[in-house]
Every structure is written in C-alpha cells, then in structure tokens.
Amino acid sequence: MNARLSNRGDVDPFYAMELLKLANHKRQTGMKVISLCLGQPADGAPTAVREAAIAALGSDSQLGYTDANGLPSLRAAIGAHYASDHGVDVEPTRVLVTTGSSAAFTAIILAAFDAGDAVAMARPGYPAYRNVLDALGCQVIDLDCGPQTRFQPSVEMLDALPAAPAGLIVASPSNPTGTIIEPERLAAIADWCTEHGTLLISDEIYHGISFGRPTASVLQNSPDHVAVGSFSKYYCMTGWRVGWLVVPDALARRVELLLGNLNLSTPTLSQLAALAAFSPQAAVELDAHVAKYRENRDLVLRRLPEIGIADTLVPDGAFYVYPDVSALTDDSLAWCLRALDEIGVVLTPGIDFAPVRPGSASPTDGTRFVRISTAGAAEEIAEAFDRLKSWV
Ligand SMILES: Cc1ncc(COP(=O)(O)O)c(C=O)c1O
C-alpha cells in the first residue's frame, strides 16, 4: 500500500537547515567546512543558567511535566522582564511558556486563525512563518519590503492591500536583514491593526541584540496584540528549546489548551535553568557577546567589497547580514551549493526568505541575496572571506 501523504505536509524546505545537513555530510568526508548559515550563537548558555541546570539535575525533584503553559515562576519572571525592559505590566496569566518560539508560532496560528485566513508578512521574512502558515491552510500575503523601507513593512503597504488581513507577523530585529522597526513605526502598524481587526504578532526573539537602536515591544502599544519571545538568541540557549508568548486575555486559555494537546509541556529542566537567564550575572556575559556580534557585523561589511559586493544595508541588530549578490549570480541557491562544494563555505540562499513568485520578477527576489550569519567566531568569518575572495 502506498503511504498516505497530506497536502499539508508538502511544505517548502527551510534551506538553512538543508544546507546544514549538506555541510555536516561534507564534514564527514573530511572537508573543513565553515558554516555561516545558522543563527546560532557560538557561545553556550550563561554560567548562571548552566549552574541552575546542574542544581536542578542534582536535586531529587522528578523533573516531571509542568503546567501546559509553563512553570508559574518562569511565567512571572517573563512578565517582570517586560516591566523592567519596556515599562509595561504583563500579568502572568497572559504569558505561556513554549518549546522554543517555534512552538509559540504554531500554537498562536492555530489559536487565532482558521484555514483560509490571510496572514501578511514581510518578504524577505523568516521562512518557517510562511511554511507553517501554508501547512495550516492559511493564505500568506507577502509584503514586498526592499531597502527603501529597510526591509520592513509600513502602514502604506498595509493600506495598499485589497482587504485587511486576519493577521500580520512582524519581526524586529528581523531575520534575515537585522533591521529594526522604529518604535513610532511599530506603534503606527499596531494602531492600523487595531483599527482593521488584524491580529499583530510581533516576533521579538532578537531583542537584546541591538547595536544602539531601541527595540520596542508591541505590548507597549496595546495588550490586544501578541508578543513572541525566546531564550534561543540573546540568551544563547538554542538547544534548550524555551520560548514564550504573551497573548491578549481572550486567547490565553485557547493557547493553553492547544499547548497541552500538542506538547503537554516545555522541558522542565530547561524551564528551571531559564529562570537564571534574567539574572544580572547572565546579562554581563550576554552583553559581551552582543559586542562581538557587532564586531562581526562590521567585519563582514568591511570584507564584502573585496568580493565585489557594494552598498549592503547596515543591520541594526540580530546576527545576520543580507547582501545583494546579483553582481555575482542570479541564482543564490546554486551559488551557495557551489560555495559549499568548492570551498567549504556555507551561506544561506535568499530564496529561503523571499521565494520567487511564479511568473513575476521582483527586486526583492531571494535569488539575488544571501544571508551571512555573524553569530560565530570572528576568525571563522575571516577565513570564510579569504576563501570567498580567491574563489570569486
Ligand atoms: C525570526 C525568528 N523567529 C523564530 C525563530 C525560532 O527560534 P526558536 O524556536 O529557537 O525560539 C527563529 C530561529 O532562527 C527566527 O530567526
């Protein structure tokens, strides 16, 4: 009997993960591969987090399931974090702990939208939003965002849509471009969404990794929209898989019920450890990493002209640079595959973030862009550019 295959499962690849798989394969053949394709900090979790994990393991606690919406102490700490960072009161009843922010997105999309609902997002934007929306039967509305708007959506773009979408997902700082939506612009987008009955989901998982510009939370504008956070990026805890959602009161119970059915709960050891991530000692370590990401960004921007790439937008935060490589190729995927094969350098093709629309070319097509991760070590970035320079 043939296996049954759903249409829902027919999602596009997440190319960064595909390239990672190919790179690991190359490594097994003995090639020295330099990977600048993943958004993963080179440093591990802060000392206080690791100590908290060891203490939790050493105690005689069972480390069993927690409440589906997370440990009450962690939910309270996340709420308090919004008060100290953004001056907003967030009741812990609106906070739900999730298995990375990835699980937060699945839960909020299921809780807020029905199949067929239109949800808008920036193009270029994080591929998993588009692919999960697709898999769940939502209609993705691409907002074409070029360098003129620093690759971020605007109220004018929303006004130009034929109808208000059910949802809008924004990310600031963004992946892949690292640009930040200014607080006034985020407020204007939030007001537009409130007026038009659009649920705004603000991906704030790169908060903390900003090079001087303020990063506003959507919760400063209204409790009626959704903020998504994560311990993966600033807190350097990618594999611990802890993220969170802050939702309007009306959605909290529904999301809790979905989380209980989808995941039962988020790993308990990771939740206990994450409590220590908000400590002042952790902040000292983490802020030193942010200074390194900024130096790495500057290194990449300095070296791009050596391979013939000019005028790259300066990212405001996160750990990515997103150059236009159309001077070198009109097929970013083929170019990235060749770079891996021939010189062992792994970059992410722009088509991950801005897939080509059949029948229409656009200057934001991902075929012209690549994403370079600056989350790793400066020496590796420098060596990758040495290789690229002799290669191009
Ligand atoms: C913009 C954005 N949102 C969400 C995620 C998911 O991260 P996690 O599930 O580790 O919190 C990522 C990961 O790279 C990302 O770049």
mmCIF file of C-alpha atoms and ligand atoms in Angstrom:
data_model
loop_
_atom_site.group_PDB
_atom_site.id
_atom_site.type_symbol
_atom_site.label_atom_id
_atom_site.label_comp_id
_atom_site.label_asym_id
_atom_site.label_seq_id
_atom_site.Cartn_x
_atom_site.Cartn_y
_atom_site.Cartn_z
ATOM 1 C CA MET A 1 0.000 0.000 0.000
ATOM 2 C CA ASN A 2 1.293 3.494 -0.847
ATOM 3 C CA ALA A 3 1.899 5.767 2.154
ATOM 4 C CA ARG A 4 -0.777 8.415 2.566
ATOM 5 C CA LEU A 5 0.641 11.900 2.028
ATOM 6 C CA SER A 6 -1.242 15.040 3.049
ATOM 7 C CA ASN A 7 -1.146 18.286 1.109
ATOM 8 C CA ARG A 8 -0.343 19.971 4.415
ATOM 9 C CA GLY A 9 2.947 18.091 4.669
ATOM 10 C CA ASP A 10 4.045 19.317 1.254
ATOM 11 C CA VAL A 11 5.960 22.310 2.689
ATOM 12 C CA ASP A 12 8.928 24.110 1.183
ATOM 13 C CA PRO A 13 12.320 23.265 2.655
ATOM 14 C CA PHE A 14 13.904 25.513 5.252
ATOM 15 C CA TYR A 15 17.068 25.932 3.155
ATOM 16 C CA ALA A 16 19.296 26.936 6.087
ATOM 17 C CA MET A 17 18.558 23.541 7.651
ATOM 18 C CA GLU A 18 19.069 21.757 4.307
ATOM 19 C CA LEU A 19 22.471 23.401 3.875
ATOM 20 C CA LEU A 20 23.379 22.479 7.434
ATOM 21 C CA LYS A 21 22.626 18.850 6.594
ATOM 22 C CA LEU A 22 24.788 19.004 3.447
ATOM 23 C CA ALA A 23 27.582 20.725 5.406
ATOM 24 C CA ASN A 24 27.534 18.007 8.064
ATOM 25 C CA HIS A 25 27.740 15.432 5.305
ATOM 26 C CA LYS A 26 30.776 17.220 3.787
ATOM 27 C CA ARG A 27 32.436 17.315 7.210
ATOM 28 C CA GLN A 28 32.077 13.553 7.441
ATOM 29 C CA THR A 29 34.098 13.301 4.219
ATOM 30 C CA GLY A 30 36.929 15.202 5.915
ATOM 31 C CA MET A 31 36.369 18.683 4.387
ATOM 32 C CA LYS A 32 36.989 21.669 6.705
ATOM 33 C CA VAL A 33 33.652 23.406 6.391
ATOM 34 C CA ILE A 34 32.978 26.924 7.691
ATOM 35 C CA SER A 35 29.317 27.393 8.362
ATOM 36 C CA LEU A 36 27.883 30.900 8.304
ATOM 37 C CA CYS A 37 24.385 29.603 7.606
ATOM 38 C CA LEU A 38 22.797 29.214 11.029
ATOM 39 C CA GLY A 39 21.501 31.768 13.516
ATOM 40 C CA GLN A 40 23.164 30.079 16.434
ATOM 41 C CA PRO A 41 25.455 31.860 18.921
ATOM 42 C CA ALA A 42 28.981 30.409 19.137
ATOM 43 C CA ASP A 43 28.852 30.741 22.941
ATOM 44 C CA GLY A 44 26.800 28.466 25.155
ATOM 45 C CA ALA A 45 24.244 29.408 27.802
ATOM 46 C CA PRO A 46 25.371 31.802 30.566
ATOM 47 C CA THR A 47 27.149 30.295 33.589
ATOM 48 C CA ALA A 48 24.183 31.005 35.885
ATOM 49 C CA VAL A 49 21.887 29.037 33.557
ATOM 50 C CA ARG A 50 24.228 26.042 33.423
ATOM 51 C CA GLU A 51 24.625 26.108 37.218
ATOM 52 C CA ALA A 52 20.848 26.225 37.653
ATOM 53 C CA ALA A 53 20.506 23.201 35.349
ATOM 54 C CA ILE A 54 23.125 21.246 37.307
ATOM 55 C CA ALA A 55 21.396 22.128 40.577
ATOM 56 C CA ALA A 56 18.039 21.001 39.189
ATOM 57 C CA LEU A 57 19.531 17.716 37.979
ATOM 58 C CA GLY A 58 21.241 17.123 41.303
ATOM 59 C CA SER A 59 18.122 17.749 43.365
ATOM 60 C CA ASP A 60 15.768 14.885 43.944
ATOM 61 C CA SER A 61 12.970 16.581 42.055
ATOM 62 C CA GLN A 62 11.265 14.432 39.473
ATOM 63 C CA LEU A 63 11.604 16.906 36.617
ATOM 64 C CA GLY A 64 8.152 15.796 35.531
ATOM 65 C CA TYR A 65 5.666 17.664 33.357
ATOM 66 C CA THR A 66 4.871 21.259 34.272
ATOM 67 C CA ASP A 67 1.575 23.052 33.655
ATOM 68 C CA ALA A 68 0.953 23.181 29.909
ATOM 69 C CA ASN A 69 1.513 26.944 29.957
ATOM 70 C CA GLY A 70 4.774 26.677 31.894
ATOM 71 C CA LEU A 71 6.221 26.964 35.389
ATOM 72 C CA PRO A 72 4.414 29.739 37.294
ATOM 73 C CA SER A 73 7.781 31.119 38.474
ATOM 74 C CA LEU A 74 9.074 31.396 34.884
ATOM 75 C CA ARG A 75 5.848 32.980 33.651
ATOM 76 C CA ALA A 76 6.098 35.561 36.439
ATOM 77 C CA ALA A 77 9.772 36.215 35.590
ATOM 78 C CA ILE A 78 8.909 36.749 31.911
ATOM 79 C CA GLY A 79 6.127 39.158 32.917
ATOM 80 C CA ALA A 80 8.547 41.057 35.179
ATOM 81 C CA HIS A 81 11.053 41.236 32.308
ATOM 82 C CA TYR A 82 8.552 43.336 30.281
ATOM 83 C CA ALA A 83 8.131 45.674 33.255
ATOM 84 C CA SER A 84 11.882 46.208 33.602
ATOM 85 C CA ASP A 85 12.739 46.360 29.876
ATOM 86 C CA HIS A 86 9.676 48.102 28.470
ATOM 87 C CA GLY A 87 7.804 49.576 31.428
ATOM 88 C CA VAL A 88 4.649 47.552 30.755
ATOM 89 C CA ASP A 89 2.682 45.456 33.207
ATOM 90 C CA VAL A 90 2.112 41.942 31.907
ATOM 91 C CA GLU A 91 0.020 39.676 34.113
ATOM 92 C CA PRO A 92 1.497 36.150 34.204
ATOM 93 C CA THR A 93 -1.937 34.835 33.141
ATOM 94 C CA ARG A 94 -1.165 36.197 29.662
ATOM 95 C CA VAL A 95 2.271 34.521 29.478
ATOM 96 C CA LEU A 96 2.668 30.995 28.072
ATOM 97 C CA VAL A 97 5.990 29.158 28.012
ATOM 98 C CA THR A 98 6.606 27.174 24.813
ATOM 99 C CA THR A 99 9.124 24.733 23.336
ATOM 100 C CA GLY A 100 11.180 27.438 21.639
ATOM 101 C CA SER A 101 9.373 30.269 19.935
ATOM 102 C CA SER A 102 8.781 27.831 17.061
ATOM 103 C CA ALA A 103 6.085 26.083 19.116
ATOM 104 C CA ALA A 104 4.705 29.500 20.079
ATOM 105 C CA PHE A 105 4.101 30.279 16.400
ATOM 106 C CA THR A 106 2.308 27.002 15.722
ATOM 107 C CA ALA A 107 0.101 27.496 18.786
ATOM 108 C CA ILE A 108 -0.823 31.116 18.090
ATOM 109 C CA ILE A 109 -1.507 30.453 14.401
ATOM 110 C CA LEU A 110 -3.805 27.568 15.361
ATOM 111 C CA ALA A 111 -5.494 29.556 18.127
ATOM 112 C CA ALA A 112 -6.083 32.759 16.182
ATOM 113 C CA PHE A 113 -6.598 31.831 12.527
ATOM 114 C CA ASP A 114 -8.737 29.435 10.564
ATOM 115 C CA ALA A 115 -7.790 27.690 7.333
ATOM 116 C CA GLY A 116 -8.239 30.209 4.519
ATOM 117 C CA ASP A 117 -7.467 33.265 6.685
ATOM 118 C CA ALA A 118 -4.999 35.705 5.163
ATOM 119 C CA VAL A 119 -1.869 36.488 7.170
ATOM 120 C CA ALA A 120 0.634 39.082 5.956
ATOM 121 C CA MET A 121 4.385 39.060 6.484
ATOM 122 C CA ALA A 122 7.459 40.801 5.152
ATOM 123 C CA ARG A 123 9.231 39.394 2.146
ATOM 124 C CA PRO A 124 12.109 38.767 2.916
ATOM 125 C CA GLY A 125 10.981 37.145 6.136
ATOM 126 C CA TYR A 126 11.587 34.120 8.335
ATOM 127 C CA PRO A 127 10.714 31.017 6.237
ATOM 128 C CA ALA A 128 9.064 28.989 8.983
ATOM 129 C CA TYR A 129 6.232 31.574 9.354
ATOM 130 C CA ARG A 130 5.375 31.132 5.681
ATOM 131 C CA ASN A 131 5.793 27.361 5.649
ATOM 132 C CA VAL A 132 3.772 26.742 8.842
ATOM 133 C CA LEU A 133 1.008 29.125 7.715
ATOM 134 C CA ASP A 134 0.939 27.243 4.423
ATOM 135 C CA ALA A 135 0.817 23.849 6.129
ATOM 136 C CA LEU A 136 -2.080 25.008 8.311
ATOM 137 C CA GLY A 137 -4.053 26.201 5.296
ATOM 138 C CA CYS A 138 -3.676 29.958 5.820
ATOM 139 C CA GLN A 139 -3.106 32.260 2.897
ATOM 140 C CA VAL A 140 0.247 34.058 3.071
ATOM 141 C CA ILE A 141 0.203 37.675 1.906
ATOM 142 C CA ASP A 142 3.724 38.803 1.037
ATOM 143 C CA LEU A 143 4.587 42.431 1.717
ATOM 144 C CA ASP A 144 7.459 43.205 -0.645
ATOM 145 C CA CYS A 145 9.969 45.036 1.517
ATOM 146 C CA GLY A 146 13.094 46.440 -0.119
ATOM 147 C CA PRO A 147 15.992 48.536 1.127
ATOM 148 C CA GLN A 148 13.838 51.723 0.842
ATOM 149 C CA THR A 149 11.878 50.678 3.975
ATOM 150 C CA ARG A 150 14.895 48.917 5.478
ATOM 151 C CA PHE A 151 13.202 45.619 4.524
ATOM 152 C CA GLN A 152 10.349 46.230 6.998
ATOM 153 C CA PRO A 153 6.607 46.642 6.382
ATOM 154 C CA SER A 154 4.883 50.012 6.610
ATOM 155 C CA VAL A 155 1.352 51.316 7.110
ATOM 156 C CA GLU A 156 1.375 52.399 3.445
ATOM 157 C CA MET A 157 1.913 48.772 2.376
ATOM 158 C CA LEU A 158 -0.972 47.665 4.579
ATOM 159 C CA ASP A 159 -3.205 50.420 3.174
ATOM 160 C CA ALA A 160 -2.412 49.192 -0.322
ATOM 161 C CA LEU A 161 -3.775 45.680 0.373
ATOM 162 C CA PRO A 162 -7.152 44.908 -1.222
ATOM 163 C CA ALA A 163 -8.529 43.816 2.186
ATOM 164 C CA ALA A 164 -7.293 43.868 5.773
ATOM 165 C CA PRO A 165 -5.652 40.524 6.589
ATOM 166 C CA ALA A 166 -6.657 38.454 9.641
ATOM 167 C CA GLY A 167 -3.088 38.642 10.897
ATOM 168 C CA LEU A 168 0.238 40.355 10.387
ATOM 169 C CA ILE A 169 3.587 38.950 11.550
ATOM 170 C CA VAL A 170 6.475 41.390 12.006
ATOM 171 C CA ALA A 171 9.986 40.717 13.302
ATOM 172 C CA SER A 172 12.256 43.370 14.766
ATOM 173 C CA PRO A 173 15.220 42.949 14.710
ATOM 174 C CA SER A 174 14.480 40.927 11.631
ATOM 175 C CA ASN A 175 15.826 37.697 10.271
ATOM 176 C CA PRO A 176 17.378 37.838 7.617
ATOM 177 C CA THR A 177 18.108 41.577 7.450
ATOM 178 C CA GLY A 178 18.777 42.559 11.082
ATOM 179 C CA THR A 179 16.768 45.768 10.676
ATOM 180 C CA ILE A 180 14.692 47.219 13.498
ATOM 181 C CA ILE A 181 11.237 48.794 13.192
ATOM 182 C CA GLU A 182 11.429 52.209 14.887
ATOM 183 C CA PRO A 183 9.124 52.467 17.951
ATOM 184 C CA GLU A 184 6.856 55.085 16.273
ATOM 185 C CA ARG A 185 6.537 52.956 13.160
ATOM 186 C CA LEU A 186 5.685 49.852 15.206
ATOM 187 C CA ALA A 187 3.082 51.920 17.096
ATOM 188 C CA ALA A 188 1.549 53.084 13.790
ATOM 189 C CA ILE A 189 1.416 49.493 12.493
ATOM 190 C CA ALA A 190 -0.169 48.337 15.790
ATOM 191 C CA ASP A 191 -2.799 51.116 15.558
ATOM 192 C CA TRP A 192 -3.554 50.167 11.946
ATOM 193 C CA CYS A 193 -4.027 46.539 13.024
ATOM 194 C CA THR A 194 -6.308 47.517 15.915
ATOM 195 C CA GLU A 195 -8.445 49.684 13.604
ATOM 196 C CA HIS A 196 -8.719 46.944 10.972
ATOM 197 C CA GLY A 197 -9.299 43.961 13.294
ATOM 198 C CA THR A 198 -5.929 42.431 12.308
ATOM 199 C CA LEU A 199 -4.054 40.453 14.969
ATOM 200 C CA LEU A 200 -0.463 41.698 15.098
ATOM 201 C CA ILE A 201 2.108 39.057 16.060
ATOM 202 C CA SER A 202 5.410 40.682 16.911
ATOM 203 C CA ASP A 203 8.407 38.376 16.816
ATOM 204 C CA GLU A 204 10.736 39.903 19.407
ATOM 205 C CA ILE A 205 13.106 36.964 19.734
ATOM 206 C CA TYR A 206 16.164 39.050 18.741
ATOM 207 C CA HIS A 207 15.502 41.669 21.406
ATOM 208 C CA GLY A 208 18.684 42.312 23.362
ATOM 209 C CA ILE A 209 20.810 42.039 20.208
ATOM 210 C CA SER A 210 20.667 45.647 19.065
ATOM 211 C CA PHE A 211 23.579 47.907 18.195
ATOM 212 C CA GLY A 212 22.342 51.147 19.656
ATOM 213 C CA ARG A 213 18.774 51.464 18.391
ATOM 214 C CA PRO A 214 15.824 50.964 20.767
ATOM 215 C CA THR A 215 13.752 47.807 20.283
ATOM 216 C CA ALA A 216 10.125 48.463 21.203
ATOM 217 C CA SER A 217 7.721 45.720 22.245
ATOM 218 C CA VAL A 218 4.267 45.613 20.698
ATOM 219 C CA LEU A 219 2.946 45.297 24.254
ATOM 220 C CA GLN A 220 3.867 48.961 24.823
ATOM 221 C CA ASN A 221 1.155 49.849 22.306
ATOM 222 C CA SER A 222 -1.687 47.581 23.294
ATOM 223 C CA PRO A 223 -2.449 44.393 25.238
ATOM 224 C CA ASP A 224 -4.576 43.286 22.269
ATOM 225 C CA HIS A 225 -1.661 42.056 20.176
ATOM 226 C CA VAL A 226 0.801 39.191 20.596
ATOM 227 C CA ALA A 227 4.495 39.269 21.535
ATOM 228 C CA VAL A 228 6.721 36.249 20.921
ATOM 229 C CA GLY A 229 9.999 35.799 22.817
ATOM 230 C CA SER A 230 12.697 33.156 23.111
ATOM 231 C CA PHE A 231 15.698 32.150 25.172
ATOM 232 C CA SER A 232 17.427 30.927 21.998
ATOM 233 C CA LYS A 233 19.168 34.006 20.647
ATOM 234 C CA TYR A 234 20.250 36.762 23.094
ATOM 235 C CA TYR A 235 20.299 34.194 25.918
ATOM 236 C CA CYS A 236 22.346 31.702 23.812
ATOM 237 C CA MET A 237 20.053 28.754 24.621
ATOM 238 C CA THR A 238 19.077 27.454 21.152
ATOM 239 C CA GLY A 239 19.033 23.750 22.007
ATOM 240 C CA TRP A 240 17.340 24.198 25.368
ATOM 241 C CA ARG A 241 14.106 24.905 23.493
ATOM 242 C CA VAL A 242 12.368 27.510 25.617
ATOM 243 C CA GLY A 243 10.369 30.405 24.247
ATOM 244 C CA TRP A 244 7.198 32.242 25.163
ATOM 245 C CA LEU A 245 4.070 34.006 24.063
ATOM 246 C CA VAL A 246 2.285 36.983 25.589
ATOM 247 C CA VAL A 247 -1.306 37.000 24.322
ATOM 248 C CA PRO A 248 -4.482 39.010 24.878
ATOM 249 C CA ASP A 249 -6.647 37.633 27.723
ATOM 250 C CA ALA A 250 -9.170 36.168 25.290
ATOM 251 C CA LEU A 251 -6.539 33.939 23.647
ATOM 252 C CA ALA A 252 -4.720 32.703 26.772
ATOM 253 C CA ARG A 253 -6.977 29.753 27.579
ATOM 254 C CA ARG A 254 -7.213 28.598 23.961
ATOM 255 C CA VAL A 255 -3.443 28.653 23.535
ATOM 256 C CA GLU A 256 -3.043 26.800 26.839
ATOM 257 C CA LEU A 257 -5.402 24.065 25.652
ATOM 258 C CA LEU A 258 -3.559 23.750 22.344
ATOM 259 C CA LEU A 259 -0.163 23.593 24.065
ATOM 260 C CA GLY A 260 -1.433 20.911 26.425
ATOM 261 C CA ASN A 261 -2.544 18.816 23.492
ATOM 262 C CA LEU A 262 0.423 19.486 21.224
ATOM 263 C CA ASN A 263 3.368 19.292 23.631
ATOM 264 C CA LEU A 264 1.994 18.510 27.115
ATOM 265 C CA SER A 265 4.649 20.876 28.470
ATOM 266 C CA THR A 266 8.021 22.503 27.742
ATOM 267 C CA PRO A 267 11.109 20.596 29.024
ATOM 268 C CA THR A 268 11.207 21.171 32.791
ATOM 269 C CA LEU A 269 14.981 21.198 33.166
ATOM 270 C CA SER A 270 15.227 23.931 30.548
ATOM 271 C CA GLN A 271 12.475 25.984 32.214
ATOM 272 C CA LEU A 272 14.210 25.802 35.602
ATOM 273 C CA ALA A 273 17.516 26.807 34.026
ATOM 274 C CA ALA A 274 15.923 29.630 32.016
ATOM 275 C CA LEU A 275 14.889 31.339 35.270
ATOM 276 C CA ALA A 276 18.572 32.174 35.798
ATOM 277 C CA ALA A 277 18.870 33.762 32.339
ATOM 278 C CA PHE A 278 17.328 37.004 33.651
ATOM 279 C CA SER A 279 20.000 37.395 36.373
ATOM 280 C CA PRO A 280 22.388 40.384 36.319
ATOM 281 C CA GLN A 281 25.398 37.995 36.119
ATOM 282 C CA ALA A 282 23.973 36.460 32.948
ATOM 283 C CA ALA A 283 23.403 39.922 31.442
ATOM 284 C CA VAL A 284 27.096 40.793 31.844
ATOM 285 C CA GLU A 285 28.123 37.690 29.860
ATOM 286 C CA LEU A 286 25.406 38.099 27.253
ATOM 287 C CA ASP A 287 26.084 41.779 26.592
ATOM 288 C CA ALA A 288 29.730 40.902 25.927
ATOM 289 C CA HIS A 289 28.516 38.503 23.203
ATOM 290 C CA VAL A 290 26.400 41.287 21.673
ATOM 291 C CA ALA A 291 29.551 43.424 21.402
ATOM 292 C CA LYS A 292 31.167 40.532 19.474
ATOM 293 C CA TYR A 293 28.179 40.244 17.089
ATOM 294 C CA ARG A 294 28.594 43.931 16.326
ATOM 295 C CA GLU A 295 32.305 43.484 15.578
ATOM 296 C CA ASN A 296 31.478 40.514 13.360
ATOM 297 C CA ARG A 297 28.862 42.580 11.511
ATOM 298 C CA ASP A 298 31.460 45.289 10.887
ATOM 299 C CA LEU A 299 33.977 42.680 9.735
ATOM 300 C CA VAL A 300 31.522 41.269 7.182
ATOM 301 C CA LEU A 301 30.566 44.747 5.937
ATOM 302 C CA ARG A 302 34.267 45.622 5.578
ATOM 303 C CA ARG A 303 35.084 42.482 3.644
ATOM 304 C CA LEU A 304 32.068 42.256 1.301
ATOM 305 C CA PRO A 305 33.556 44.829 -1.161
ATOM 306 C CA GLU A 306 36.598 42.517 -1.514
ATOM 307 C CA ILE A 307 34.314 40.013 -3.275
ATOM 308 C CA GLY A 308 32.641 42.687 -5.380
ATOM 309 C CA ILE A 309 29.591 43.358 -3.190
ATOM 310 C CA ALA A 310 28.852 47.016 -2.503
ATOM 311 C CA ASP A 311 26.148 49.049 -0.713
ATOM 312 C CA THR A 312 24.976 46.454 1.790
ATOM 313 C CA LEU A 313 22.440 47.776 4.263
ATOM 314 C CA VAL A 314 23.917 48.080 7.755
ATOM 315 C CA PRO A 315 21.943 45.793 10.111
ATOM 316 C CA ASP A 316 20.691 47.366 13.362
ATOM 317 C CA GLY A 317 20.747 44.148 15.363
ATOM 318 C CA ALA A 318 20.375 40.326 15.342
ATOM 319 C CA PHE A 319 23.312 38.439 13.858
ATOM 320 C CA TYR A 320 22.842 38.496 10.116
ATOM 321 C CA VAL A 321 23.978 40.482 7.080
ATOM 322 C CA TYR A 322 21.831 40.207 3.935
ATOM 323 C CA PRO A 323 23.822 41.393 0.916
ATOM 324 C CA ASP A 324 22.593 41.678 -2.668
ATOM 325 C CA VAL A 325 24.912 39.313 -4.572
ATOM 326 C CA SER A 326 23.377 39.872 -8.011
ATOM 327 C CA ALA A 327 26.778 41.134 -9.215
ATOM 328 C CA LEU A 328 27.987 37.531 -8.746
ATOM 329 C CA THR A 329 24.978 35.337 -9.514
ATOM 330 C CA ASP A 330 21.308 35.334 -10.470
ATOM 331 C CA ASP A 331 20.721 32.050 -8.638
ATOM 332 C CA SER A 332 21.593 32.291 -4.952
ATOM 333 C CA LEU A 333 20.793 28.626 -4.240
ATOM 334 C CA ALA A 334 23.100 27.307 -6.971
ATOM 335 C CA TRP A 335 25.778 29.793 -5.826
ATOM 336 C CA CYS A 336 25.537 28.672 -2.190
ATOM 337 C CA LEU A 337 25.677 24.998 -3.207
ATOM 338 C CA ARG A 338 28.810 25.671 -5.288
ATOM 339 C CA ALA A 339 30.442 27.622 -2.446
ATOM 340 C CA LEU A 340 29.888 24.644 -0.164
ATOM 341 C CA ASP A 341 31.133 22.131 -2.727
ATOM 342 C CA GLU A 342 34.161 24.015 -3.949
ATOM 343 C CA ILE A 343 35.442 25.977 -0.932
ATOM 344 C CA GLY A 344 33.532 24.586 2.052
ATOM 345 C CA VAL A 345 31.801 27.869 2.934
ATOM 346 C CA VAL A 346 28.133 27.636 3.895
ATOM 347 C CA LEU A 347 25.815 30.621 3.399
ATOM 348 C CA THR A 348 22.020 30.678 3.238
ATOM 349 C CA PRO A 349 20.388 31.489 -0.113
ATOM 350 C CA GLY A 350 17.954 34.398 -0.094
ATOM 351 C CA ILE A 351 15.219 32.217 -1.591
ATOM 352 C CA ASP A 352 14.695 30.910 1.947
ATOM 353 C CA PHE A 353 13.373 34.325 2.923
ATOM 354 C CA ALA A 354 11.979 35.622 -0.362
ATOM 355 C CA PRO A 355 10.923 32.741 -2.600
ATOM 356 C CA VAL A 356 10.400 33.652 -6.227
ATOM 357 C CA ARG A 357 6.783 34.150 -7.224
ATOM 358 C CA PRO A 358 5.899 32.201 -10.337
ATOM 359 C CA GLY A 359 5.637 34.497 -13.336
ATOM 360 C CA SER A 360 6.769 37.747 -11.719
ATOM 361 C CA ALA A 361 10.256 39.032 -11.036
ATOM 362 C CA SER A 362 10.847 41.451 -8.175
ATOM 363 C CA PRO A 363 13.983 43.281 -6.992
ATOM 364 C CA THR A 364 13.463 41.624 -3.591
ATOM 365 C CA ASP A 365 13.599 38.088 -5.070
ATOM 366 C CA GLY A 366 15.808 35.935 -2.893
ATOM 367 C CA THR A 367 17.701 34.710 -5.967
ATOM 368 C CA ARG A 368 19.780 37.929 -5.674
ATOM 369 C CA PHE A 369 20.545 37.757 -1.953
ATOM 370 C CA VAL A 370 22.371 35.573 0.551
ATOM 371 C CA ARG A 371 22.259 35.647 4.345
ATOM 372 C CA ILE A 372 25.539 35.597 6.242
ATOM 373 C CA SER A 373 25.350 34.704 9.919
ATOM 374 C CA THR A 374 27.618 36.726 12.200
ATOM 375 C CA ALA A 375 26.822 34.677 15.305
ATOM 376 C CA GLY A 376 30.036 32.634 15.102
ATOM 377 C CA ALA A 377 33.712 33.320 15.718
ATOM 378 C CA ALA A 378 35.474 36.250 14.002
ATOM 379 C CA GLU A 379 38.376 34.007 12.877
ATOM 380 C CA GLU A 380 35.963 31.717 11.029
ATOM 381 C CA ILE A 381 34.271 34.660 9.317
ATOM 382 C CA ALA A 382 37.669 35.999 8.277
ATOM 383 C CA GLU A 383 38.722 32.632 6.892
ATOM 384 C CA ALA A 384 35.417 32.268 5.017
ATOM 385 C CA PHE A 385 36.089 35.619 3.322
ATOM 386 C CA ASP A 386 39.669 34.608 2.456
ATOM 387 C CA ARG A 387 38.256 31.551 0.699
ATOM 388 C CA LEU A 388 35.452 33.510 -0.999
ATOM 389 C CA LYS A 389 37.899 36.139 -2.221
ATOM 390 C CA SER A 390 40.122 33.695 -4.076
ATOM 391 C CA TRP A 391 37.061 31.794 -5.305
ATOM 392 C CA VAL A 392 35.031 34.629 -6.880
HETATM 393 C C1 LIG B 1 12.813 35.323 13.347
HETATM 394 C C2 LIG B 1 12.821 34.003 14.027
HETATM 395 N N1 LIG B 1 11.724 33.624 14.714
HETATM 396 C C3 LIG B 1 11.674 32.437 15.337
HETATM 397 C C4 LIG B 1 12.758 31.560 15.324
HETATM 398 C C5 LIG B 1 12.646 30.258 16.064
HETATM 399 O O1 LIG B 1 13.583 30.161 17.107
HETATM 400 P P1 LIG B 1 13.380 29.250 18.420
HETATM 401 O O2 LIG B 1 12.350 28.237 18.132
HETATM 402 O O3 LIG B 1 14.737 28.675 18.677
HETATM 403 O O4 LIG B 1 12.955 30.199 19.516
HETATM 404 C C6 LIG B 1 13.925 31.913 14.628
HETATM 405 C C7 LIG B 1 15.086 31.000 14.569
HETATM 406 O O5 LIG B 1 16.061 31.213 13.895
HETATM 407 C C8 LIG B 1 13.961 33.175 13.973
HETATM 408 O O6 LIG B 1 15.041 33.591 13.316
#
